[in-house]
XYZ file of C-alpha atoms in Angstrom:
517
model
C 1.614 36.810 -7.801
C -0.950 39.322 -6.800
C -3.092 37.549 -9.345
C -2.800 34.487 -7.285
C -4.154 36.494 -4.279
C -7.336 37.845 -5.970
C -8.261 34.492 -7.316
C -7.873 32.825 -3.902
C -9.933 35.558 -2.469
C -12.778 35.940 -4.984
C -13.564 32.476 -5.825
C -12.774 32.594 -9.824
C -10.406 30.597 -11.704
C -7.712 32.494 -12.008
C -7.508 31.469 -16.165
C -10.003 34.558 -16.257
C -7.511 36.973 -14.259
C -4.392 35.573 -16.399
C -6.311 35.711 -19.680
C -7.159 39.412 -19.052
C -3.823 39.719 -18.460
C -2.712 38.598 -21.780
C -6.037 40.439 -23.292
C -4.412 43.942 -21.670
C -1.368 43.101 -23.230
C -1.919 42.483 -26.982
C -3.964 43.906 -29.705
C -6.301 46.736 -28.556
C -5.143 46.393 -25.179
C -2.693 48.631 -23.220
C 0.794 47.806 -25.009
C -0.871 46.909 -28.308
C 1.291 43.602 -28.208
C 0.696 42.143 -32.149
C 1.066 38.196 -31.618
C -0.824 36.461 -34.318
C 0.797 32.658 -34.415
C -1.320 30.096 -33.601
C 1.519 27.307 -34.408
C 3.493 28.571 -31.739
C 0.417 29.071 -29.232
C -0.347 25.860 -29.701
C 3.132 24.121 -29.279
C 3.744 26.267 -26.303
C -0.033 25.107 -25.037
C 0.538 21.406 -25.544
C 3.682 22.057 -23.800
C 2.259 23.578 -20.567
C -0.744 20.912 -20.741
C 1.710 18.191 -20.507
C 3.286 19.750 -17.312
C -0.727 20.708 -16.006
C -1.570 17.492 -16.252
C 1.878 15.739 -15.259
C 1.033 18.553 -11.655
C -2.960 16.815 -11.376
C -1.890 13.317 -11.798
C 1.164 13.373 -8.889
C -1.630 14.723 -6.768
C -4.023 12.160 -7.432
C -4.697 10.097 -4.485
C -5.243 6.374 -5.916
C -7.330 5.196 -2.544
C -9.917 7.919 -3.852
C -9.853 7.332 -7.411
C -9.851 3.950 -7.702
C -13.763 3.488 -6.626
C -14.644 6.462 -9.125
C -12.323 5.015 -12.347
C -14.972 3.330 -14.242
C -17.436 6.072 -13.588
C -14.554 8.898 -14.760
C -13.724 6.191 -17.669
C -17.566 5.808 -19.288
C -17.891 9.723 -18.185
C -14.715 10.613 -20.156
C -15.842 8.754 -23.439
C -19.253 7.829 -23.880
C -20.188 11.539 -22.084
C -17.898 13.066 -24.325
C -19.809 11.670 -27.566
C -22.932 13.004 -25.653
C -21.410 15.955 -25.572
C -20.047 16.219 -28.430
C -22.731 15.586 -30.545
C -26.179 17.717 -28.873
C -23.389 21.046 -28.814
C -22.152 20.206 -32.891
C -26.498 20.340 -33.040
C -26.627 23.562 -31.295
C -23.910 25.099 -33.461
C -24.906 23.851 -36.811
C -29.170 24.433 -36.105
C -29.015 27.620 -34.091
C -25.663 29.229 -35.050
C -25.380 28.254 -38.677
C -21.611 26.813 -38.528
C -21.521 23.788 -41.260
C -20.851 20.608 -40.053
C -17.341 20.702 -39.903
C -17.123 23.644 -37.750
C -19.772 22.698 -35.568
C -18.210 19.555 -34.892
C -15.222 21.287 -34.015
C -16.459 22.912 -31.620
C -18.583 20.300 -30.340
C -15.252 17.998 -29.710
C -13.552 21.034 -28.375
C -15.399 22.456 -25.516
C -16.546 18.841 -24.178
C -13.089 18.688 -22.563
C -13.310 19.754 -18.536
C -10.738 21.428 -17.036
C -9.592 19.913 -13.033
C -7.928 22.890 -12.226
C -11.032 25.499 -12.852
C -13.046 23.002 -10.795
C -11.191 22.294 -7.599
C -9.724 26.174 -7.623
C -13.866 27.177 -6.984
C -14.801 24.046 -4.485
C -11.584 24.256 -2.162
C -13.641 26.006 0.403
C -16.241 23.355 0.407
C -15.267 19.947 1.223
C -16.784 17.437 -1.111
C -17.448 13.296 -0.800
C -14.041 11.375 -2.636
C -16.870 9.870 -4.622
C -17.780 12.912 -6.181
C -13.852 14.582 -6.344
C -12.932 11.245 -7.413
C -14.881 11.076 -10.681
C -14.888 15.096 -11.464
C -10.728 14.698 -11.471
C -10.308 11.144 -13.031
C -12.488 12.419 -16.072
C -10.428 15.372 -16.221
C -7.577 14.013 -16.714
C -9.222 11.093 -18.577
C -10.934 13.355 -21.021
C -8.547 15.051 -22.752
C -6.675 12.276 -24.939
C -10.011 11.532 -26.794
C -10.958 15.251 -27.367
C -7.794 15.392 -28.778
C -8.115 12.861 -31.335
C -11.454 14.263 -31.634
C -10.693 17.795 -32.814
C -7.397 16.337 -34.751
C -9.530 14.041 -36.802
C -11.967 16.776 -37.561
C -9.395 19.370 -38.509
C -7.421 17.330 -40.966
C -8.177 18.399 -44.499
C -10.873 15.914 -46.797
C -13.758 14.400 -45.900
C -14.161 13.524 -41.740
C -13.616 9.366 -41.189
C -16.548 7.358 -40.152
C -17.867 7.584 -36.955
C -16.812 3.552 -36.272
C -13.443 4.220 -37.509
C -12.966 7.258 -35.412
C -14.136 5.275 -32.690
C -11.211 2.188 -33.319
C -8.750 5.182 -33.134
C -9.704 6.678 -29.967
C -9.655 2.773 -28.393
C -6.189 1.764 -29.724
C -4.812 5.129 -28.703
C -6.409 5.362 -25.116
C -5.184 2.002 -25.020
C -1.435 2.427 -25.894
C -1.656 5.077 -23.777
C -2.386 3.806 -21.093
C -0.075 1.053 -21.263
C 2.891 3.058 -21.864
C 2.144 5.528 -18.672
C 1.100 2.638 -16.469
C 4.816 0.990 -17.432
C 6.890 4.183 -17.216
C 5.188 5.226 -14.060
C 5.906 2.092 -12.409
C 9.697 1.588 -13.887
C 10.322 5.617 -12.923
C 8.963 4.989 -9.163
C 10.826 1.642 -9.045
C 14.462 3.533 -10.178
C 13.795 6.920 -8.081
C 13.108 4.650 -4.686
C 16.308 2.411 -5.284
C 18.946 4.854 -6.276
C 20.336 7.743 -4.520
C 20.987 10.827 -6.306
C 23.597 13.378 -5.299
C 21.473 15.930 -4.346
C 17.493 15.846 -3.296
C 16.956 18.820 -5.037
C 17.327 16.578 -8.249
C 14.015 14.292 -6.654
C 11.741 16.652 -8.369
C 13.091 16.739 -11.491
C 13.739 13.475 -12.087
C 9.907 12.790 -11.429
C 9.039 15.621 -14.108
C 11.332 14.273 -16.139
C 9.950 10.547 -16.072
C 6.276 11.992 -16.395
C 7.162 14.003 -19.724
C 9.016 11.018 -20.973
C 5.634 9.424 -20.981
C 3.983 11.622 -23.020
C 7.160 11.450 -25.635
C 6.704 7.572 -25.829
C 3.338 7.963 -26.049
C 3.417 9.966 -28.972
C 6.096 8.383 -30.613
C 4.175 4.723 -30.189
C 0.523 7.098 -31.890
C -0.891 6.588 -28.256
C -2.746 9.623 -26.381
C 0.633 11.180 -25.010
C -1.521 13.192 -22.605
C -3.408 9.802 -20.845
C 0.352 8.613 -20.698
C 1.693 11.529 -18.569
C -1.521 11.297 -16.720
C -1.428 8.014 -15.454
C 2.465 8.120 -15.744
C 2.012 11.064 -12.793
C -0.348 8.863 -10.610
C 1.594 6.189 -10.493
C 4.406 8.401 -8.998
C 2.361 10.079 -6.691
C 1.273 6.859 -5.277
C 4.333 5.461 -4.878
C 5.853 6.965 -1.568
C 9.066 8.498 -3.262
C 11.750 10.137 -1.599
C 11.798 13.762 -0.741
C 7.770 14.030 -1.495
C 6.782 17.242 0.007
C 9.430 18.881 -1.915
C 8.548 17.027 -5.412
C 4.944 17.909 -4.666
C 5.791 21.590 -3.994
C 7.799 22.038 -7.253
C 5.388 20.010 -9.794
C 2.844 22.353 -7.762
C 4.635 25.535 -8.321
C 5.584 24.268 -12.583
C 1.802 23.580 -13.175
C 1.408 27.613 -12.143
C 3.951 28.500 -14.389
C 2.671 26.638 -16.785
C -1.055 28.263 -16.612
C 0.098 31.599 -16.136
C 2.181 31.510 -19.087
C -0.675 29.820 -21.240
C -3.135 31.614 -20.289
C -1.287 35.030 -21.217
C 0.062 33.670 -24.578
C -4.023 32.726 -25.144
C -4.650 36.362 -23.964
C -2.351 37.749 -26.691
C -3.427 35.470 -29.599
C -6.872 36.583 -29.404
C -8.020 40.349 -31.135
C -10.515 41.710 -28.543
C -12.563 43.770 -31.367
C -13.422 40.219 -33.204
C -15.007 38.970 -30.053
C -18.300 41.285 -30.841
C -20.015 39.592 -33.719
C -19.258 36.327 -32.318
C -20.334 37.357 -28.652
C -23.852 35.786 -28.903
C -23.369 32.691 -31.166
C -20.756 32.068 -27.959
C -23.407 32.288 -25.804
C -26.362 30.255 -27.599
C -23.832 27.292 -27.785
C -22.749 27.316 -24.430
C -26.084 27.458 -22.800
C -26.724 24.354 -24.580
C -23.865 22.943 -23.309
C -24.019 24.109 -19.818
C -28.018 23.233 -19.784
C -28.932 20.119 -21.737
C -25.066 18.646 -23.292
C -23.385 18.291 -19.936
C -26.523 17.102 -17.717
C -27.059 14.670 -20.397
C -23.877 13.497 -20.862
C -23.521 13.241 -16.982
C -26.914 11.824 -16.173
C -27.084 9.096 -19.508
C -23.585 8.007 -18.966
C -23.592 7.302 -14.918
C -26.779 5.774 -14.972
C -25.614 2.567 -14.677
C -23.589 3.239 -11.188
C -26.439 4.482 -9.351
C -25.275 7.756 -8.361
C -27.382 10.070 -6.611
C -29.398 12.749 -8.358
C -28.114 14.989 -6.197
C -24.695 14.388 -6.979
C -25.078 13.758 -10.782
C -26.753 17.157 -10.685
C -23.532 18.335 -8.974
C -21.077 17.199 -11.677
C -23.305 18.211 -14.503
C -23.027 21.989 -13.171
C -19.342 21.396 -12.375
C -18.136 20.978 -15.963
C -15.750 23.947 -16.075
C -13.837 24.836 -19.291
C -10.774 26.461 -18.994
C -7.497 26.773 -20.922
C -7.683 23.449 -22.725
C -10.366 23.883 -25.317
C -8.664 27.160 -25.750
C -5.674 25.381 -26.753
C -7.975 22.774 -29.050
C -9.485 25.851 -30.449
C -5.856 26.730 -32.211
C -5.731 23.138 -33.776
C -7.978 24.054 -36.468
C -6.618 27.333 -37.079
C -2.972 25.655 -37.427
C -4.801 23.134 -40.049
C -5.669 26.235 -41.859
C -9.415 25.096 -41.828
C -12.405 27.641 -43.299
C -13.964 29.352 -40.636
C -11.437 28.721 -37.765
C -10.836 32.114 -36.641
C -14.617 32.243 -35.807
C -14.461 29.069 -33.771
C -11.578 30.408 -31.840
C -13.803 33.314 -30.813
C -16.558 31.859 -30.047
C -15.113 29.049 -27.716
C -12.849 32.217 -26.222
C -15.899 34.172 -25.303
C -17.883 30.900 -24.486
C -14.701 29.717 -21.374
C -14.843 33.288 -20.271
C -18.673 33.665 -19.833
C -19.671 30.568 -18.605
C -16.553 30.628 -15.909
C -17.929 33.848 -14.285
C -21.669 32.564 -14.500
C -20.246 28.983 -13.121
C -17.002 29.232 -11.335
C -18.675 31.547 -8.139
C -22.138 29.485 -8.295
C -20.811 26.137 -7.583
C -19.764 26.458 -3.854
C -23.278 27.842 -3.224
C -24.925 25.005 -5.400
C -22.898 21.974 -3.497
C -24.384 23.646 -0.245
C -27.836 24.045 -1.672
C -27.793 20.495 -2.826
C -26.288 19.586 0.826
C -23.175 18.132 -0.681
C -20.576 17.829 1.745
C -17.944 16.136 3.730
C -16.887 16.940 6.986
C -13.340 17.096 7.032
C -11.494 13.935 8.578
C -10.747 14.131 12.300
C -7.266 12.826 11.718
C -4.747 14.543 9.595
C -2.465 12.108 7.485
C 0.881 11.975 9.009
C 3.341 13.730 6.612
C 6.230 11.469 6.185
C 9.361 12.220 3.838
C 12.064 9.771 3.432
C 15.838 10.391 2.247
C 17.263 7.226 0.745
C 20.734 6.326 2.368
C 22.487 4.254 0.193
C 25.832 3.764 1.151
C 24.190 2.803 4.708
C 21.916 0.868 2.918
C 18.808 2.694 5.467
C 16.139 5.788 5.042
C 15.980 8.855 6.871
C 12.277 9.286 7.487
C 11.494 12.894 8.441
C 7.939 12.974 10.092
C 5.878 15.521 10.505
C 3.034 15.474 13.648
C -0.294 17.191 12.563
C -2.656 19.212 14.907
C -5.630 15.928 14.541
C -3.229 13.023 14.776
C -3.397 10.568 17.291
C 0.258 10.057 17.655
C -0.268 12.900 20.269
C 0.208 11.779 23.995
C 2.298 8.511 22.730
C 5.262 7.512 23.985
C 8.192 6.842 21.624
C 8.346 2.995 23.031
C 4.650 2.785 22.114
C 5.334 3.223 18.922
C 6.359 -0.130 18.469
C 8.684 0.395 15.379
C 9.953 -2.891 13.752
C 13.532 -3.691 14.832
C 16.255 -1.753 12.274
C 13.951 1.319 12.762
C 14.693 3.786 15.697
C 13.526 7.707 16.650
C 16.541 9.459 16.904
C 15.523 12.696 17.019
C 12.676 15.126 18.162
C 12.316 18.772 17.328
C 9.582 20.378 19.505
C 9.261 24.312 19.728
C 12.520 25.206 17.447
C 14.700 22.838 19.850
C 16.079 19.497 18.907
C 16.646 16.522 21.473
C 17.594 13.055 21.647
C 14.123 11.254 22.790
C 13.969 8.744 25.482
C 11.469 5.492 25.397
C 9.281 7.097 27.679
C 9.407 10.381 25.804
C 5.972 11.929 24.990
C 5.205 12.760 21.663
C 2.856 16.748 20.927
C 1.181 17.850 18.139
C 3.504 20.017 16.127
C 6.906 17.405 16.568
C 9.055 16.494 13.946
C 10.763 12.983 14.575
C 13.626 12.243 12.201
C 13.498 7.870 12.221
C 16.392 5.863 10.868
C 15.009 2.446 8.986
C 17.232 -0.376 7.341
C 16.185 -0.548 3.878
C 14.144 -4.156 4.288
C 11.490 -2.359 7.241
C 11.530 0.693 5.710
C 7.946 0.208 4.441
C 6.388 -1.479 7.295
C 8.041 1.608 9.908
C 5.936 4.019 7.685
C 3.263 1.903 7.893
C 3.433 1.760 11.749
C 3.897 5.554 11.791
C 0.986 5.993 9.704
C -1.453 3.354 11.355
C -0.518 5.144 15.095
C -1.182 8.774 13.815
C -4.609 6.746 12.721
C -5.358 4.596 15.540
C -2.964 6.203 18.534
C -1.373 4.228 20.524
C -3.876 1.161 20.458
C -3.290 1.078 16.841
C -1.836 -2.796 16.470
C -4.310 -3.710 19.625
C -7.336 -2.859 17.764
C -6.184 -4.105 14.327
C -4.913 -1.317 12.754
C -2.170 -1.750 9.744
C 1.517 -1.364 10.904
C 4.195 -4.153 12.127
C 5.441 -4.999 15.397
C 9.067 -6.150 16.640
C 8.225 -9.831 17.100
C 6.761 -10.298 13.052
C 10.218 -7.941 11.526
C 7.996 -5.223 10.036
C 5.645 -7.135 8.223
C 1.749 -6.830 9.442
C 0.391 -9.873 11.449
C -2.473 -10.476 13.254
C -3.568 -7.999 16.201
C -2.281 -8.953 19.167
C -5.238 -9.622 20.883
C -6.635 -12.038 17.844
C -3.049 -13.672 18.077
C -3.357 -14.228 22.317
C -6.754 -15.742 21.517
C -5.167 -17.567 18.593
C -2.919 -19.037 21.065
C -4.900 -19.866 23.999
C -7.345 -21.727 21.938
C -4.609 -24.032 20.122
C -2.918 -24.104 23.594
C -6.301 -26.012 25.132
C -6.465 -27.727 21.935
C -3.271 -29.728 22.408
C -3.971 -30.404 25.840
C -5.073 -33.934 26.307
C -8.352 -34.942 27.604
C -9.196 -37.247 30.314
C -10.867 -40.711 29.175
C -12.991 -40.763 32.481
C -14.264 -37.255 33.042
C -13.794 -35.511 30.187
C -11.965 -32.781 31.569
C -8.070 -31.683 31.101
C -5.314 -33.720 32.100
C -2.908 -32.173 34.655
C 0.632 -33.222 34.400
């Protein structure tokens, strides 16, 4: 893991640190490691990209990509054609690669890579607009590229542009459909049946995201928009035993890079690298300079965005281990010239990571791109389903910024069925009181019946927001008196009240004024 370390610390990907990894390993490296089969590099890649993006979509949050889904969505295919086409120029007029290869190439490095991009900006805090549409489009991105690179890699002349285009619809679109259903038919099942052991949470979510990607396929959909949207649906869907879910699908997508990235490392033969070292280079300055601006600027002009911020996401289209994996399609395919379009998108990920990766914290702070972080931490809330008792267990975690801190446990106001029954402050447990104050730093174990499990979150969540004022003010969350689900604020329902109180009140004929009985 001491790879892990230097990435955090230096600011680069760490795809560069694993591929030199794999690079020291094989052919002309250190152990002289002879690996030389594509078919299995790529199998092996698809494999890890299904569990990458399985990792990105279950932490997706939907409140922040839902504004930025028909940006990510035009971004992800009509900038992708941009792309596409102005780097297959580049190739073909400046490199000399025939159409077919320039194409290629064209399809294969316009796919972005989330991981690359949020492992350089996690020390500068960016606008959900901006996060919103640079992950969406990474994840959207891929299942078009795909068919992209497939369709120009299969042997005979390449399909019209129109057809290609009907393919790339239907697919998305059966894609989509099947992830959106499994998601939502996975999250339903995991939230309404207990399994013997909550170390089985996790997998049973990994499990139900790769079964996306195998219907998917199996139905000629994009498999990889499946899992994707498969993934967010879970993620969104408050399942049991979250934090641990989160922290295995977290610690499988590592796995699954550092595994990829060294089986990448191996396939390619350093010495090759020379003669296609500048060709690399020519292409992806186009790419980096005039493909992905346009691409980013033509495509998003219709929302309005900033220059600012466009300029932002044009510089922030990293490349990392997928176009790697693309690259091996056309080698598999056995097409003329493939070897050379390995290299040169190889040398092309590695170069323009080290020129980009390290420049785009400085750039978002140049640009003055940046969100303060929130004053209030999100509670951190997991539940255990108890089904025999037919409740939840809701473990809840206090945050340094929450607002929860200085409440008393009556304040809390939890529906009735839903009690604190237990504090842990400082290492020592205790059975709270109603007047018990709550610190930053508690952990409150609250017992729900199953029908206000939902709104007692909700109430936990909209005090750690709001503090103890939280229903007063209108914040979400229930009270006793509506059974857990939200109402009006009290104050709007006391003035609610008092004027249909003075309504009904009859008026005197003479005067005018109220009658007194």
């Amino acid at each position: 893991m001491a790879a892990v370390r230097i990435s955090s610390r230096s600011g680069l990907p760490s795809l560069l640190l694993y591929l030199g990894i794999g690079i020291a390993m094989g052919q002309d490296g250190i152990f002289d490691v002879k690996f030389d089969n594509a078919e299995l590099t790529q199998v092996i890649g698809y494999a890890a990209l299904v569990v990458i993006l399985a990792e990105g979509g279950l932490g997706t949050k939907w409140k922040e990509v839902k504004p930025a889904l028909p940006a990510a969505a035009v971004l992800s295919t009509v900038g992708v054609a941009i792309s596409v086409g102005v780097t297959a120029s580049a190739a073909h007029y400046l490199v000399g690669l025939d159409w077919r290869q320039a194409l290629i190439i064209g399809a294969v490095v316009s796919s972005t890579d989330a991981a690359a991009v949020f492992s350089v900006l996690r020390k500068v805090p960016l606008p959900s607009r901006i996060t919103g549409v640079l992950e969406a489009e990474s994840g959207f991105n891929d299942a078009p590229v795909v068919i992209l690179v497939v369709a120009f890699s299969t042997a005979g002349p390449v399909e019209h542009w129109y057809v290609l285009v009907g393919e790339i619809a239907l697919e998305l679109a059966i894609g989509a459909a099947i992830g959106l259903a499994v998601g939502w038919l996975g999250s339903l099942g995991i939230r309404h049946v207990a399994l013997p052991a909550s170390g089985l949470y996790p997998i049973a979510v990994m499990a139900i995201a790769v079964s996306a990607y195998a219907a998917g396929a199996m139905a000629h959909g994009s498999g990889f928009l499946a899992v994707y949207l498969a993934a967010m649906v879970l993620g969104n869907s408050k399942l049991p035993h979250w934090p641990a879910t989160r922290g295995f699908a977290d610690g499988l997508g590592w796995l699954a890079q550092i595994g990829m990235f060294v089986l990448l490392g191996l396939l390619v033969t350093p010495h090759d690298l020379i003669d296609d070292f500048w060709p690399a280079v020519i292409v992806g300055l186009v790419l980096t300079a005039v493909a992905r601006p346009l691409s980013v600027f033509l495509s998003l002009a219709p929302f309005r965005l900033p220059k600012r911020e466009m300029a932002l996401m044009s510089w922030a289209g990293l490349r990392g281990a997928v176009p790697i994996i693309l690259a091996t399609i056309p080698m598999v395919s056995g097409i003329e010239g493939s070897t050379r379009v390995f290299n040169i998108v190889f040398v092309l990920v590695i170069v323009y990571t080290l020129i980009q990766g390290p420049t785009l914290p400085w750039l978002a702070k140049a640009l003055k791109i940046s969100d303060a972080p929130s004053e209030t931490s999100d509670l951190g809330i997991e539940s255990a389903p108890l089904e025999r008792l037919r409740g939840h267990l809701l473990s809840v975690a206090v945050p340094g910024s929450s607002k929860m801190h200085g409440v008393e446990v009556a304040e809390l106001r939890l529906p009735a069925g839903a009690a604190v029954t237990l504090v842990v402050r400082d290492g020592k447990s205790f059975v709270p009181a109603p007047a018990t104050v709550l610190r930053r730093g508690d952990e409150l174990l609250v017992v729900a019946t199953d029908p206000v499990r939902d709104a007692t979150e909700a109430r936990l969540r909209a005090v750690g927001e709001g503090g103890k004022l939280a229903g007063w003010l209108g914040t979400g969350g229930a009270d006793r008196r509506t059974g857990g689900k939200a109402g009006l604020p009290p104050v709007a329902r006391l003035a609610k009240r008092l004027g249909k109180d003075s309504e009904d009140r009859p008026r005197d004929r003479a005067g005018g004024r109220q009658a007194h009985h």
